Structure formats: C-alpha cells, structure tokens
Amino acid sequence: MTAGVVFTTPAYLLSPPSSAQVLQVYDRHGLKVLSYAPGEGYDWVPFTEIPAELSQMLILAEDKNFNRHHGIDFISGLRSLFINVEQGEIKTGASTITQQVYRLHHKIPRTFFGKFRTMLGALLIETQYSKQEILGHYLNAIPYGKRIVGIRRASEVYFGKPLKELSVAEMAVMSVIPRAPSFLLKEENRPLLLSKRDALLKRFGEVYRTSDDVMAYELKTGISLYEDKSGWDNFHFVQRILQQPELPKFIAKGRIDTTIDLWLQKKVSEIARNQLKKLRQNNANHSAVLVLDNQSGDILSYLGSTQIDAENGSHYDGLTAKRQPGSALKPFTYALALQNGGSLTDVLPDIPSYYKTGAGQYLPRNYSRDFTGPRLMREALANSLNLPAVYLADYVGVTQLHRFLSDLGFSLPEPPHHYGVGLTLGNAEISPMELARSYTAFINGNEIIEPKYFLHERTRKRPAPINSETAFQIKDVLADPVARKESFGEGNVFELPFEFAVKTGTSTDFRDNWAVGFNSSYTVLVWVGNMNQAPMKKVSGISGAGPIVSEVMKVLMNNKYVPGQRMPSQLQRVPVCSLSGKRPGIHCPHRKFEIVSEKKRPSEDCDYHREVNVRGCHEPDDERKVIATIYPDEYQSFLQEKPEWSLKNQISLSCPNKDSQIVYDLSQMRNKIVIKRPLPGSIFAIDPNIPSSLQNLSIQLNRSLDVKKVSWKLNETMIPENGPELDWPMKKGQHEISAEVELNDGSKHLTEAVRITIL
C-alpha cells in the first residue's frame, strides 16, 4: 500500500477511504513513499482498473456462488456448521466474500457468535450495494500476509508490477494466496502453492472456456515471487512521521512532503542487508541505519529494521530502541575534559587501575585485554582505550559528566552514582537517534542540529555545551587515520578516499554494535545486533557496523567534494614528544604536531627521554651516559608486567656488561610515597568456593624505581624487608595497612594508613 493511514474507522457498511482520510507521503524529490501499514489504510484501486480475469479467478477461489447468493451461501454454510460443531471449534469458515468484507471492516473474531454477526452484516450489505461494489471493496481490503493490504500493493510487492501487467498464472497465484498467506508464502510450501495455482487455472479454463494453448502455456510457468522490500524499509519512517506532534502543520491536501531520499534509502537497505548476510554466522540478524544532513538536519535515510517481516522482534524500530552504546559515548568524556582545562597533549594512564564503586572496587579493561602504559589523549581516544576514558571520567567527576550528557540531550533516568565511572564506557541505555543528534555538536560547535522529518520544516538548532575549539579537536582526532591504526589495523574499512571522522562502540557480551561516521555534510549512524538482545559472536565495530558506515559514506560522497573545516583561530599546531606530550627534547626519538590552545601550549621540555649515567657499561670502572626512557613513578608497578620496557632492559641493549649499574638521578624522584592499591575504604569479599591459598590481596606502592626496601605493617603485624608490592592472604575483618619505605639515597618514609574491609 501507499504510505497512507486512515484516521477514521471504515464506514458501517462500505465506502472507499476519502482523500481527506488517506495521507500520501512523498520523498524530497516528489516520489511516493511506499510503506506497509498495520492494516487500517490502503491504496484504493477502482474496480474498473482491476483485470476481469483476476476478479473471476478470485471468485472461483474464494466464493464460487458469489454472483448467485445474497450474502450467505446456505449450502456451504450448513456443511461448515456441521464440521465445526462436530469438532467443537472453528475448523472451516465457508464465508462468502460479502461476509469477509463485513468481518474485515469490523474486526470481528472467528467465533460462533462472530460468525452469526457477519452473516447478518452480509445480508444488510447485499441489500444496499451491487456485486461489483462489494467485490471491488473486497479486493482493496483483502489481507495478503506480512501486513500487506489490498490487491494492488500485493501485486507490487510479490511480482514487482502493476495489476494490468500480471499474467494469467500470476493472477491465479494472487487469487490463491489469501486463503492462507502466511503458510503458502513460506519457501518450503512453494510446491503446495504451485499445485493450488494449477488447480485454479484448470478450473478457470473450464468455466470460462479459455484456449487450451493459453492454459497449457500458463501451467508450464513456475512461480517467481519478487517480494519488494521497500515497504519494509520505509515502514518505521512513516510510523515516526505519524507520531510527530507537528504533523498537521505539514499536511497539504492529504500530501506530506518529507526529507527522505528514496534512492538513498534503497541503497542503504541493500548495503545493510548484504553486510548482515556476512554476519549471519556470528548471530547478527538486525541492523538500523540513520543518515542526517548536518547543515539542515534533514533525515535523508531512516531504516528502523532490515527484517521487519521476520520474527525475533524484527518489527521494532532499532533507531528509537534504548541500547548500551559502549565506546561510542567516550568522545563526550574527552570533550568535557578538554573544556575543563585538558589538552590533547595530556598523558593518560593505560595501566591497571582500581576505582571505587558502591559495590567495592572496579577494574576496567581494554577490548584487547591488554594495557599499553602512558598514552597521549589523541591516541587514547582514537584507539578507544577503556582505562584512559575511565581515568578521565573519574577526573572530571561522574556527576559533572552525567550533567554534561544530559545537556547534550541524552535521557539518563538514573542518578550519577548508578552509572559510576562506567558511564564513559556506555553503560547507560540510549537510542541511536539520541546519539546521532548529539554527534552533530562535533560538526557545528556550540549547537546541536535537531533531526527533521518534513521537507518544509524550519531547521531547528539548540545550544550545545561544547565550544567550537573542543568540537574541532574531537573531530580531528576521530578523523585521524594514523592515530587509530593501532586498534583498527592497516587497510581497515575506514581508510576511505575522503576525510571523515568515525567512532565505534560495542556493548557488554557483544549485544550491541555501533558505528558513527561524519563529516561537515553528513552523519551516518549504524546499529547492528539482535532486536531480542541475543548476544552476537565476537562482532566488533570494525567487523559489524563499521563496513555499513563506510559503504553508505561512499554512496553519499560519490563525485562530491567536502572541504575540511577551518581550524579555529584560538587553536594551533605545535611540535610535541610523541610519548610525553611535552616540548620535544634533544633525546626524543619521535615527534609529532598536536592541536592545542595558546593557553595549553607545552612549556616544559620532555623528561621521559634523557641520559642516564651507567657504571661498568663496558669495563668494570668506566661510566658513560646512555639514552633511555624513564617513565613516571606511577608506571613502575606496571613495568614489572612489561620487562621489555624496564630501564634495566633498555640499558642492556646499549651495555654488553651484565653487571653494569645505573647511577640514579634522585633529584627527579621526590614525589610523595603512598599506597596505590588497595584504595582507602575498599570492600572485598572472600569466595567460599575458592581455596584460601588462591585468594590473595595485591598491595602496591605508587613507586618502585628508587625503592631499596619496604617494611609493611598490617594492623599491628610487621612484615619486614619486602619489595614495593606484596601479596597478602586475605582475612575477614577490618584492616589497616601502612608501610615504612627506605629509598636508595638512604632516606626513610612512612606512608599514610589505608583502611579496608574484607567480608
């Protein structure tokens, strides 16, 4: 049917929908938008436009005595009644076409009482309408399965052609399907459909004395159903239009002009379906896609579901369903950090770090299950590292991040503490529409473009809590193919012949997979998953939603040039050390240019890469300088898990003597010594199902490079001469932990006590 919906229920007897009742929906180019509707509206076709052979076949298939009875076929009715009474339930209907018309219009159930009502209604209809009017109404109201109503739309969907172009064999198929559409349309029942069609063709030839040669030819043809998908593709878009409160303002003589581009909608659907075929073995069955014009807010493509006619919740609109966006939410945390005084030159720790939650301690992990040490903000965001994002969320504060996301338009019904620092990792449920709308803040800066459905609707903008400098920096990071190569690899699907920014996200247990791609002209958002929330099998952003985003972007950018955005005057590119983010020193092996504001221009020289005095490098008594990387103290515990990064290993590459010793520059090791882990106030629980020998608590200092020895104190018990890390067998109760630390320079330090609880 056409994308029309009848606002009033059908007349008591018969009357085709008036032009005032049916809304015709058109795309931005004036093409009619076809959509399957719930069954209350239909694309009315006059009886005179229906081929005579089709009407005759339908009568033969549905009600052979139609032209002789007055609404009730008493002989067929009595036989049906006898069978139903004998079986104790409705087994056969024997309803006449007139009765079916009455039942369809009044939604009468298939019960004994309902049967009686339809018989009376049929008698009344026959007294006021001609057989031609009744048959015409039936042909327009008959259900054809899969939400298709009316013979005209069924012809377009199943054969891809108008009624007048149907062959006699195709007309026979159209006449047989209404008997049991959901059953006969199944692929495995195609032989049964063929046999019923052939039987009807033979009866038709006998009754209407059709040429034997013609019938022989028609009987030889197979059944090839076209099954047009466009109605499913547009279904959710039309439903969204009808839900818009401003709809009445954009109706002109029953016509609605929308922003949708039908050609693009079809291409998007093909791309999404092709990708899902590749992902079927990974249990990824559904996808939703949204394409926005970033300047006007026009919705150019709205694909709520790729398989609305299937089961497992396929009819849900994936663009409005609330899901966990995973890492797709991270850029907003980085944006907040930049606006709170942060810089892309800041170094963020990608090391094991614990954060307090209401239930104890939380240790986030990266997608790769590995840690990579100190990372510049650009690299951390481009490669979607979890630990740096959680560190930033903790730094800016969960309450402020919650408020920031709410100001961007995200609906977060729970208080900040409910989400905790996991909010930056996308543990809140949001809709793809919300995410796409908020991403427009990175294109326009200072404002968010509201998506709009109607072509003549005014573009609506609202203030965004992101300034133009921050927006430019975030977009530049997400568009950096070099920065993201570490996680996405060489030759990934995002390496396109034009510039565009992209961010992916995957929720817990691979239940949702997201990708957002954008440039100054378009935003493309893709969700891949299962409407029933069944988990996929290891489908990541680059293997799931990512290819769809890339292919849609290629279609949008075909033969188009989109110039890059001009960098705001408050920003500048400055050289920095690739590891420390500080001004490059003479020993820095790798340098890069980074975008910073004048206020955040690095003022210190890099001290990560420097000369280290080594005694006995070649000979026992010689002393020479070796260039090495000295990581800050907070990374020393982490370096124990990365021996190849250790200072000792670095020196061994330059000094062949295994007994060489480093002469430490103690002037750079004066930060306060504290217990890094566990956090104060932490709560742990002993698992009764695990042997106690395997349940140790790791206690760590914040530095180890210049530590000579440590004497740990647990409650009143001293554990002398240990290193900067201690594995302690857990015991129930409340405990106080402190340490006496002696450094290589002979100085001694006492840490503050940390109190914890073990249940």
PDB file of C-alpha atoms in Angstrom, residues 272 275-276 278-280 282-290 303-304 306 318-319 321-329 367 384 425-426 428 430-433 435 439 488 493-494 502-517 524-550:
ATOM      1  CA  ALA A 272      22.836  -3.238   5.416  1.00  0.00           C
ATOM      2  CA  GLN A 275      26.515  -6.936   5.496  1.00  0.00           C
ATOM      3  CA  LEU A 276      24.085  -8.950   7.622  1.00  0.00           C
ATOM      4  CA  LYS A 278      28.139 -11.925   6.047  1.00  0.00           C
ATOM      5  CA  LEU A 279      27.415 -11.695   9.785  1.00  0.00           C
ATOM      6  CA  ARG A 280      24.723 -14.356   9.950  1.00  0.00           C
ATOM      7  CA  ASN A 282      28.036 -14.602  14.020  1.00  0.00           C
ATOM      8  CA  ASN A 283      24.370 -14.432  15.070  1.00  0.00           C
ATOM      9  CA  ALA A 284      23.936 -10.818  13.960  1.00  0.00           C
ATOM     10  CA  ASN A 285      20.466 -10.584  12.397  1.00  0.00           C
ATOM     11  CA  HIS A 286      19.309  -6.981  12.539  1.00  0.00           C
ATOM     12  CA  SER A 287      20.532  -3.526  11.685  1.00  0.00           C
ATOM     13  CA  ALA A 288      19.261   0.054  11.806  1.00  0.00           C
ATOM     14  CA  VAL A 289      20.707   2.994   9.874  1.00  0.00           C
ATOM     15  CA  LEU A 290      20.201   6.765  10.068  1.00  0.00           C
ATOM     16  CA  LEU A 303      15.974   2.381   8.263  1.00  0.00           C
ATOM     17  CA  GLY A 304      14.473   1.167  11.530  1.00  0.00           C
ATOM     18  CA  THR A 306      16.250  -4.611   7.885  1.00  0.00           C
ATOM     19  CA  GLY A 318      16.021  -0.035  16.093  1.00  0.00           C
ATOM     20  CA  LEU A 319      16.595   3.721  15.841  1.00  0.00           C
ATOM     21  CA  ALA A 321      15.133   1.416  20.966  1.00  0.00           C
ATOM     22  CA  LYS A 322      17.237   2.064  24.066  1.00  0.00           C
ATOM     23  CA  ARG A 323      20.570   0.233  23.964  1.00  0.00           C
ATOM     24  CA  GLN A 324      24.028   0.478  25.514  1.00  0.00           C
ATOM     25  CA  PRO A 325      26.290   2.435  23.119  1.00  0.00           C
ATOM     26  CA  GLY A 326      29.598   1.175  24.517  1.00  0.00           C
ATOM     27  CA  SER A 327      32.618   3.221  23.443  1.00  0.00           C
ATOM     28  CA  ALA A 328      30.525   5.421  21.145  1.00  0.00           C
ATOM     29  CA  LEU A 329      29.926   7.574  24.238  1.00  0.00           C
ATOM     30  CA  TYR A 367      38.878  -4.545  24.457  1.00  0.00           C
ATOM     31  CA  SER A 384      39.171   3.653  22.076  1.00  0.00           C
ATOM     32  CA  LEU A 425      32.106   3.251  28.608  1.00  0.00           C
ATOM     33  CA  GLY A 426      28.449   3.448  27.612  1.00  0.00           C
ATOM     34  CA  ALA A 428      23.678   3.790  30.102  1.00  0.00           C
ATOM     35  CA  ILE A 430      20.274   5.497  24.925  1.00  0.00           C
ATOM     36  CA  SER A 431      18.696   5.438  21.484  1.00  0.00           C
ATOM     37  CA  PRO A 432      20.574   5.745  18.173  1.00  0.00           C
ATOM     38  CA  MET A 433      18.510   8.859  17.422  1.00  0.00           C
ATOM     39  CA  LEU A 435      23.432   9.564  19.750  1.00  0.00           C
ATOM     40  CA  TYR A 439      27.223  13.923  17.456  1.00  0.00           C
ATOM     41  CA  PHE A 488      41.960  -0.866  13.608  1.00  0.00           C
ATOM     42  CA  VAL A 493      37.318  -0.305   6.339  1.00  0.00           C
ATOM     43  CA  PHE A 494      37.646   3.313   7.467  1.00  0.00           C
ATOM     44  CA  VAL A 502      34.365   7.734  12.890  1.00  0.00           C
ATOM     45  CA  LYS A 503      33.725   6.170  16.285  1.00  0.00           C
ATOM     46  CA  THR A 504      32.640   2.638  17.074  1.00  0.00           C
ATOM     47  CA  GLY A 505      31.120   1.050  20.151  1.00  0.00           C
ATOM     48  CA  THR A 506      30.336  -2.443  21.406  1.00  0.00           C
ATOM     49  CA  SER A 507      28.232  -3.191  24.471  1.00  0.00           C
ATOM     50  CA  THR A 508      28.745  -5.920  27.063  1.00  0.00           C
ATOM     51  CA  ASP A 509      28.631  -9.504  25.749  1.00  0.00           C
ATOM     52  CA  PHE A 510      28.505  -8.210  22.147  1.00  0.00           C
ATOM     53  CA  ARG A 511      24.786  -7.443  22.393  1.00  0.00           C
ATOM     54  CA  ASP A 512      25.008  -4.137  20.536  1.00  0.00           C
ATOM     55  CA  ASN A 513      27.406  -2.882  17.909  1.00  0.00           C
ATOM     56  CA  TRP A 514      27.550   0.778  16.876  1.00  0.00           C
ATOM     57  CA  ALA A 515      29.437   2.995  14.439  1.00  0.00           C
ATOM     58  CA  VAL A 516      29.059   6.721  13.806  1.00  0.00           C
ATOM     59  CA  GLY A 517      30.719   8.314  10.792  1.00  0.00           C
ATOM     60  CA  VAL A 524      25.751   8.184   9.353  1.00  0.00           C
ATOM     61  CA  LEU A 525      24.806   6.106  12.387  1.00  0.00           C
ATOM     62  CA  VAL A 526      24.585   2.306  12.251  1.00  0.00           C
ATOM     63  CA  TRP A 527      23.448  -0.185  14.867  1.00  0.00           C
ATOM     64  CA  VAL A 528      23.943  -3.940  14.411  1.00  0.00           C
ATOM     65  CA  GLY A 529      22.676  -6.625  16.771  1.00  0.00           C
ATOM     66  CA  ASN A 530      19.518  -8.564  17.570  1.00  0.00           C
ATOM     67  CA  MET A 531      16.206  -6.938  18.433  1.00  0.00           C
ATOM     68  CA  ASN A 532      15.631  -9.610  21.084  1.00  0.00           C
ATOM     69  CA  GLN A 533      19.015  -8.657  22.636  1.00  0.00           C
ATOM     70  CA  ALA A 534      20.594 -12.049  21.983  1.00  0.00           C
ATOM     71  CA  PRO A 535      24.413 -11.690  22.032  1.00  0.00           C
ATOM     72  CA  MET A 536      26.421 -11.822  18.816  1.00  0.00           C
ATOM     73  CA  LYS A 537      29.603 -13.840  18.412  1.00  0.00           C
ATOM     74  CA  LYS A 538      32.617 -11.526  18.659  1.00  0.00           C
ATOM     75  CA  VAL A 539      31.235  -8.824  16.355  1.00  0.00           C
ATOM     76  CA  SER A 540      33.214  -5.610  16.854  1.00  0.00           C
ATOM     77  CA  GLY A 541      32.666  -2.138  15.456  1.00  0.00           C
ATOM     78  CA  ILE A 542      35.093  -2.680  12.617  1.00  0.00           C
ATOM     79  CA  SER A 543      33.534  -6.011  11.587  1.00  0.00           C
ATOM     80  CA  GLY A 544      29.866  -5.265  12.296  1.00  0.00           C
ATOM     81  CA  ALA A 545      28.508  -1.737  11.911  1.00  0.00           C
ATOM     82  CA  GLY A 546      31.737  -0.244  10.520  1.00  0.00           C
ATOM     83  CA  PRO A 547      31.511  -1.639   6.969  1.00  0.00           C
ATOM     84  CA  ILE A 548      27.945  -0.319   6.645  1.00  0.00           C
ATOM     85  CA  VAL A 549      29.026   3.182   7.689  1.00  0.00           C
ATOM     86  CA  SER A 550      31.883   3.137   5.180  1.00  0.00           C
TER      87      SER A 550
END
